[in-house]
Amino acid sequence: MGNRTPQPDDGLEFDFSKLRIRRRVVEITQRGLAPLVGANANAILDWEKNRGEGPYLKQFVRAARVLGTPLNELFDVFDRDGRDAKPRKVHRG
């Protein structure tokens, strides 16, 4: 199963811990970031600790803007086997 090609319906796990790192770099607290992205401080804490569902896309885009970084710098994605699940180029023939 180690060399299996990932499928679109494979389970995915999102790791938002990079959000905390970037937030600390720009020196903004969870309480300070929360109203800027349309959430509360407890939600920011949950995202950073990978609890619950994570942010809505609109909140995540807002966070990237506030933190001055591209979206892909704020999270990692893994498939159900723990492998990195970054998007791959599609070859068109």
GROMACS .gro file of N, CA and C in nm:
model
  279
    1MET      N    1   0.081  -0.120   0.000
    1MET     CA    2   0.000   0.000   0.000
    1MET      C    3   0.086   0.126   0.000
    2GLY      N    4   0.216   0.114   0.027
    2GLY     CA    5   0.304   0.229   0.037
    2GLY      C    6   0.320   0.308  -0.091
    3ASN      N    7   0.307   0.244  -0.207
    3ASN     CA    8   0.325   0.314  -0.334
    3ASN      C    9   0.193   0.339  -0.406
    4ARG      N   10   0.084   0.326  -0.334
    4ARG     CA   11  -0.048   0.345  -0.391
    4ARG      C   12  -0.066   0.490  -0.436
    5THR      N   13  -0.128   0.510  -0.550
    5THR     CA   14  -0.156   0.645  -0.599
    5THR      C   15  -0.272   0.704  -0.519
    6PRO      N   16  -0.253   0.823  -0.460
    6PRO     CA   17  -0.363   0.885  -0.385
    6PRO      C   18  -0.483   0.909  -0.476
    7GLN      N   19  -0.601   0.888  -0.421
    7GLN     CA   20  -0.725   0.906  -0.494
    7GLN      C   21  -0.797   1.031  -0.442
    8PRO      N   22  -0.879   1.095  -0.525
    8PRO     CA   23  -0.949   1.216  -0.482
    8PRO      C   24  -1.037   1.197  -0.360
    9ASP      N   25  -1.089   1.075  -0.339
    9ASP     CA   26  -1.179   1.055  -0.226
    9ASP      C   27  -1.108   1.002  -0.101
   10ASP      N   28  -0.974   0.995  -0.103
   10ASP     CA   29  -0.900   0.955   0.016
   10ASP      C   30  -0.926   1.055   0.128
   11GLY      N   31  -0.931   1.004   0.251
   11GLY     CA   32  -0.948   1.093   0.364
   11GLY      C   33  -0.829   1.187   0.376
   12LEU      N   34  -0.855   1.311   0.412
   12LEU     CA   35  -0.749   1.411   0.427
   12LEU      C   36  -0.751   1.468   0.568
   13GLU      N   37  -0.633   1.495   0.618
   13GLU     CA   38  -0.616   1.561   0.747
   13GLU      C   39  -0.546   1.693   0.724
   14PHE      N   40  -0.598   1.800   0.783
   14PHE     CA   41  -0.538   1.932   0.770
   14PHE      C   42  -0.465   1.967   0.899
   15ASP      N   43  -0.345   2.020   0.886
   15ASP     CA   44  -0.265   2.062   1.001
   15ASP      C   45  -0.245   2.213   0.989
   16PHE      N   46  -0.312   2.288   1.078
   16PHE     CA   47  -0.306   2.434   1.074
   16PHE      C   48  -0.206   2.493   1.174
   17SER      N   49  -0.113   2.411   1.224
   17SER     CA   50  -0.020   2.461   1.326
   17SER      C   51   0.073   2.571   1.272
   18LYS      N   52   0.093   2.577   1.142
   18LYS     CA   53   0.176   2.685   1.085
   18LYS      C   54   0.112   2.821   1.103
   19LEU      N   55  -0.021   2.822   1.119
   19LEU     CA   56  -0.092   2.947   1.143
   19LEU      C   57  -0.039   3.013   1.271
   20ARG      N   58  -0.019   2.934   1.376
   20ARG     CA   59   0.033   2.988   1.502
   20ARG      C   60   0.173   3.045   1.483
   21ILE      N   61   0.256   2.975   1.410
   21ILE     CA   62   0.394   3.021   1.387
   21ILE      C   63   0.392   3.156   1.318
   22ARG      N   64   0.315   3.167   1.211
   22ARG     CA   65   0.309   3.294   1.136
   22ARG      C   66   0.247   3.404   1.220
   23ARG      N   67   0.145   3.371   1.298
   23ARG     CA   68   0.080   3.471   1.383
   23ARG      C   69   0.181   3.528   1.483
   24ARG      N   70   0.265   3.441   1.537
   24ARG     CA   71   0.366   3.487   1.633
   24ARG      C   72   0.474   3.570   1.566
   25VAL      N   73   0.509   3.536   1.442
   25VAL     CA   74   0.610   3.613   1.368
   25VAL      C   75   0.563   3.757   1.350
   26VAL      N   76   0.436   3.776   1.317
   26VAL     CA   77   0.385   3.912   1.295
   26VAL      C   78   0.334   3.976   1.424
   27GLU      N   79   0.351   3.903   1.535
   27GLU     CA   80   0.321   3.955   1.669
   27GLU      C   81   0.176   3.999   1.685
   28ILE      N   82   0.085   3.907   1.654
   28ILE     CA   83  -0.056   3.932   1.678
   28ILE      C   84  -0.109   3.817   1.763
   29THR      N   85  -0.190   3.850   1.862
   29THR     CA   86  -0.245   3.748   1.950
   29THR      C   87  -0.365   3.680   1.885
   30GLN      N   88  -0.404   3.568   1.943
   30GLN     CA   89  -0.526   3.501   1.896
   30GLN      C   90  -0.645   3.595   1.912
   31ARG      N   91  -0.648   3.665   2.025
   31ARG     CA   92  -0.758   3.759   2.051
   31ARG      C   93  -0.756   3.876   1.952
   32GLY      N   94  -0.638   3.917   1.908
   32GLY     CA   95  -0.627   4.025   1.811
   32GLY      C   96  -0.662   3.981   1.670
   33LEU      N   97  -0.628   3.857   1.634
   33LEU     CA   98  -0.656   3.805   1.501
   33LEU      C   99  -0.804   3.772   1.482
   34ALA      N  100  -0.866   3.722   1.588
   34ALA     CA  101  -1.003   3.671   1.579
   34ALA      C  102  -1.103   3.766   1.512
   35PRO      N  103  -1.118   3.892   1.557
   35PRO     CA  104  -1.217   3.978   1.492
   35PRO      C  105  -1.183   4.014   1.348
   36LEU      N  106  -1.055   4.008   1.316
   36LEU     CA  107  -1.012   4.042   1.180
   36LEU      C  108  -1.048   3.933   1.079
   37VAL      N  109  -1.070   3.811   1.129
   37VAL     CA  110  -1.104   3.700   1.039
   37VAL      C  111  -1.247   3.653   1.057
   38GLY      N  112  -1.321   3.714   1.150
   38GLY     CA  113  -1.460   3.676   1.171
   38GLY      C  114  -1.476   3.552   1.257
   39ALA      N  115  -1.392   3.540   1.360
   39ALA     CA  116  -1.398   3.426   1.450
   39ALA      C  117  -1.380   3.475   1.594
   40ASN      N  118  -1.374   3.382   1.687
   40ASN     CA  119  -1.342   3.421   1.824
   40ASN      C  120  -1.207   3.359   1.861
   41ALA      N  121  -1.150   3.405   1.972
   41ALA     CA  122  -1.015   3.360   2.011
   41ALA      C  123  -1.012   3.209   2.036
   42ASN      N  124  -1.120   3.153   2.089
   42ASN     CA  125  -1.123   3.008   2.111
   42ASN      C  126  -1.117   2.931   1.980
   43ALA      N  127  -1.179   2.985   1.875
   43ALA     CA  128  -1.173   2.920   1.743
   43ALA      C  129  -1.030   2.921   1.690
   44ILE      N  130  -0.961   3.033   1.705
   44ILE     CA  131  -0.822   3.043   1.660
   44ILE      C  132  -0.737   2.938   1.734
   45LEU      N  133  -0.756   2.928   1.864
   45LEU     CA  134  -0.684   2.828   1.944
   45LEU      C  135  -0.711   2.687   1.892
   46ASP      N  136  -0.838   2.657   1.865
   46ASP     CA  137  -0.874   2.524   1.814
   46ASP      C  138  -0.809   2.497   1.679
   47TRP      N  139  -0.808   2.596   1.590
   47TRP     CA  140  -0.746   2.577   1.458
   47TRP      C  141  -0.598   2.543   1.475
   48GLU      N  142  -0.530   2.623   1.557
   48GLU     CA  143  -0.386   2.606   1.574
   48GLU      C  144  -0.350   2.473   1.640
   49LYS      N  145  -0.441   2.418   1.717
   49LYS     CA  146  -0.417   2.289   1.783
   49LYS      C  147  -0.483   2.174   1.707
   50ASN      N  148  -0.535   2.204   1.587
   50ASN     CA  149  -0.596   2.103   1.501
   50ASN      C  150  -0.712   2.031   1.569
   51ARG      N  151  -0.794   2.109   1.638
   51ARG     CA  152  -0.915   2.056   1.700
   51ARG      C  153  -1.034   2.106   1.620
   52GLY      N  154  -1.134   2.023   1.604
   52GLY     CA  155  -1.253   2.064   1.531
   52GLY      C  156  -1.230   2.061   1.382
   53GLU      N  157  -1.310   2.136   1.311
   53GLU     CA  158  -1.312   2.132   1.164
   53GLU      C  159  -1.214   2.228   1.098
   54GLY      N  160  -1.162   2.323   1.170
   54GLY     CA  161  -1.074   2.422   1.107
   54GLY      C  162  -1.155   2.539   1.056
   55PRO      N  163  -1.088   2.638   1.003
   55PRO     CA  164  -1.157   2.761   0.959
   55PRO      C  165  -1.236   2.741   0.830
   56TYR      N  166  -1.338   2.825   0.815
   56TYR     CA  167  -1.405   2.834   0.685
   56TYR      C  168  -1.308   2.897   0.587
   57LEU      N  169  -1.326   2.871   0.461
   57LEU     CA  170  -1.234   2.922   0.360
   57LEU      C  171  -1.221   3.075   0.368
   58LYS      N  172  -1.332   3.144   0.383
   58LYS     CA  173  -1.328   3.290   0.389
   58LYS      C  174  -1.245   3.336   0.509
   59GLN      N  175  -1.259   3.271   0.622
   59GLN     CA  176  -1.180   3.307   0.740
   59GLN      C  177  -1.032   3.281   0.716
   60PHE      N  178  -1.004   3.172   0.649
   60PHE     CA  179  -0.865   3.136   0.623
   60PHE      C  180  -0.799   3.234   0.526
   61VAL      N  181  -0.872   3.276   0.424
   61VAL     CA  182  -0.820   3.376   0.330
   61VAL      C  183  -0.795   3.507   0.403
   62ARG      N  184  -0.887   3.544   0.490
   62ARG     CA  185  -0.868   3.667   0.568
   62ARG      C  186  -0.743   3.655   0.656
   63ALA      N  187  -0.725   3.540   0.719
   63ALA     CA  188  -0.607   3.520   0.805
   63ALA      C  189  -0.479   3.535   0.724
   64ALA      N  190  -0.476   3.477   0.605
   64ALA     CA  191  -0.357   3.489   0.520
   64ALA      C  192  -0.330   3.635   0.485
   65ARG      N  193  -0.434   3.710   0.456
   65ARG     CA  194  -0.417   3.852   0.424
   65ARG      C  195  -0.363   3.929   0.544
   66VAL      N  196  -0.426   3.908   0.660
   66VAL     CA  197  -0.383   3.978   0.782
   66VAL      C  198  -0.239   3.943   0.816
   67LEU      N  199  -0.203   3.817   0.799
   67LEU     CA  200  -0.069   3.772   0.835
   67LEU      C  201   0.032   3.794   0.724
   68GLY      N  202  -0.014   3.842   0.607
   68GLY     CA  203   0.077   3.876   0.497
   68GLY      C  204   0.149   3.758   0.438
   69THR      N  205   0.076   3.648   0.416
   69THR     CA  206   0.139   3.527   0.365
   69THR      C  207   0.044   3.452   0.272
   70PRO      N  208   0.096   3.375   0.178
   70PRO     CA  209   0.010   3.292   0.093
   70PRO      C  210  -0.060   3.184   0.176
   71LEU      N  211  -0.176   3.141   0.133
   71LEU     CA  212  -0.252   3.037   0.204
   71LEU      C  213  -0.168   2.913   0.231
   72ASN      N  214  -0.096   2.867   0.131
   72ASN     CA  215  -0.024   2.741   0.145
   72ASN      C  216   0.089   2.747   0.248
   73GLU      N  217   0.121   2.865   0.297
   73GLU     CA  218   0.224   2.879   0.401
   73GLU      C  219   0.166   2.859   0.540
   74LEU      N  220   0.033   2.845   0.550
   74LEU     CA  221  -0.033   2.838   0.680
   74LEU      C  222  -0.082   2.699   0.719
   75PHE      N  223  -0.070   2.600   0.631
   75PHE     CA  224  -0.120   2.468   0.666
   75PHE      C  225  -0.049   2.359   0.586
   76ASP      N  226  -0.063   2.237   0.632
   76ASP     CA  227  -0.018   2.117   0.562
   76ASP      C  228  -0.138   2.026   0.545
   77VAL      N  229  -0.134   1.938   0.446
   77VAL     CA  230  -0.241   1.842   0.422
   77VAL      C  231  -0.178   1.704   0.409
   78PHE      N  232  -0.238   1.607   0.476
   78PHE     CA  233  -0.190   1.470   0.473
   78PHE      C  234  -0.304   1.377   0.434
   79ASP      N  235  -0.271   1.266   0.365
   79ASP     CA  236  -0.376   1.169   0.334
   79ASP      C  237  -0.390   1.073   0.452
   80ARG      N  238  -0.482   0.980   0.441
   80ARG     CA  239  -0.514   0.892   0.554
   80ARG      C  240  -0.396   0.805   0.595
   81ASP      N  241  -0.297   0.789   0.509
   81ASP     CA  242  -0.179   0.711   0.541
   81ASP      C  243  -0.065   0.797   0.596
   82GLY      N  244  -0.092   0.927   0.619
   82GLY     CA  245   0.007   1.016   0.675
   82GLY      C  246   0.104   1.076   0.574
   83ARG      N  247   0.080   1.052   0.444
   83ARG     CA  248   0.168   1.109   0.341
   83ARG      C  249   0.124   1.251   0.307
   84ASP      N  250   0.222   1.330   0.272
   84ASP     CA  251   0.195   1.466   0.225
   84ASP      C  252   0.099   1.459   0.107
   85ALA      N  253  -0.004   1.540   0.108
   85ALA     CA  254  -0.106   1.534   0.002
   85ALA      C  255  -0.110   1.664  -0.078
   86LYS      N  256   0.007   1.719  -0.110
   86LYS     CA  257   0.011   1.841  -0.188
   86LYS      C  258  -0.045   1.815  -0.328
   87PRO      N  259  -0.106   1.916  -0.387
   87PRO     CA  260  -0.158   1.898  -0.524
   87PRO      C  261  -0.047   1.861  -0.620
   88ARG      N  262  -0.082   1.784  -0.719
   88ARG     CA  263   0.014   1.743  -0.822
   88ARG      C  264  -0.026   1.803  -0.955
   89LYS      N  265   0.072   1.819  -1.042
   89LYS     CA  266   0.043   1.870  -1.176
   89LYS      C  267  -0.037   1.768  -1.254
   90VAL      N  268  -0.131   1.818  -1.329
   90VAL     CA  269  -0.210   1.731  -1.415
   90VAL      C  270  -0.150   1.734  -1.554
   91HIS      N  271  -0.120   1.617  -1.607
   91HIS     CA  272  -0.064   1.608  -1.741
   91HIS      C  273  -0.178   1.596  -1.842
   92ARG      N  274  -0.180   1.684  -1.934
   92ARG     CA  275  -0.284   1.682  -2.037
   92ARG      C  276  -0.223   1.633  -2.167
   93GLY      N  277  -0.289   1.541  -2.230
   93GLY     CA  278  -0.230   1.483  -2.349
   93GLY      C  279  -0.302   1.502  -2.470
   0.00000   0.00000   0.00000
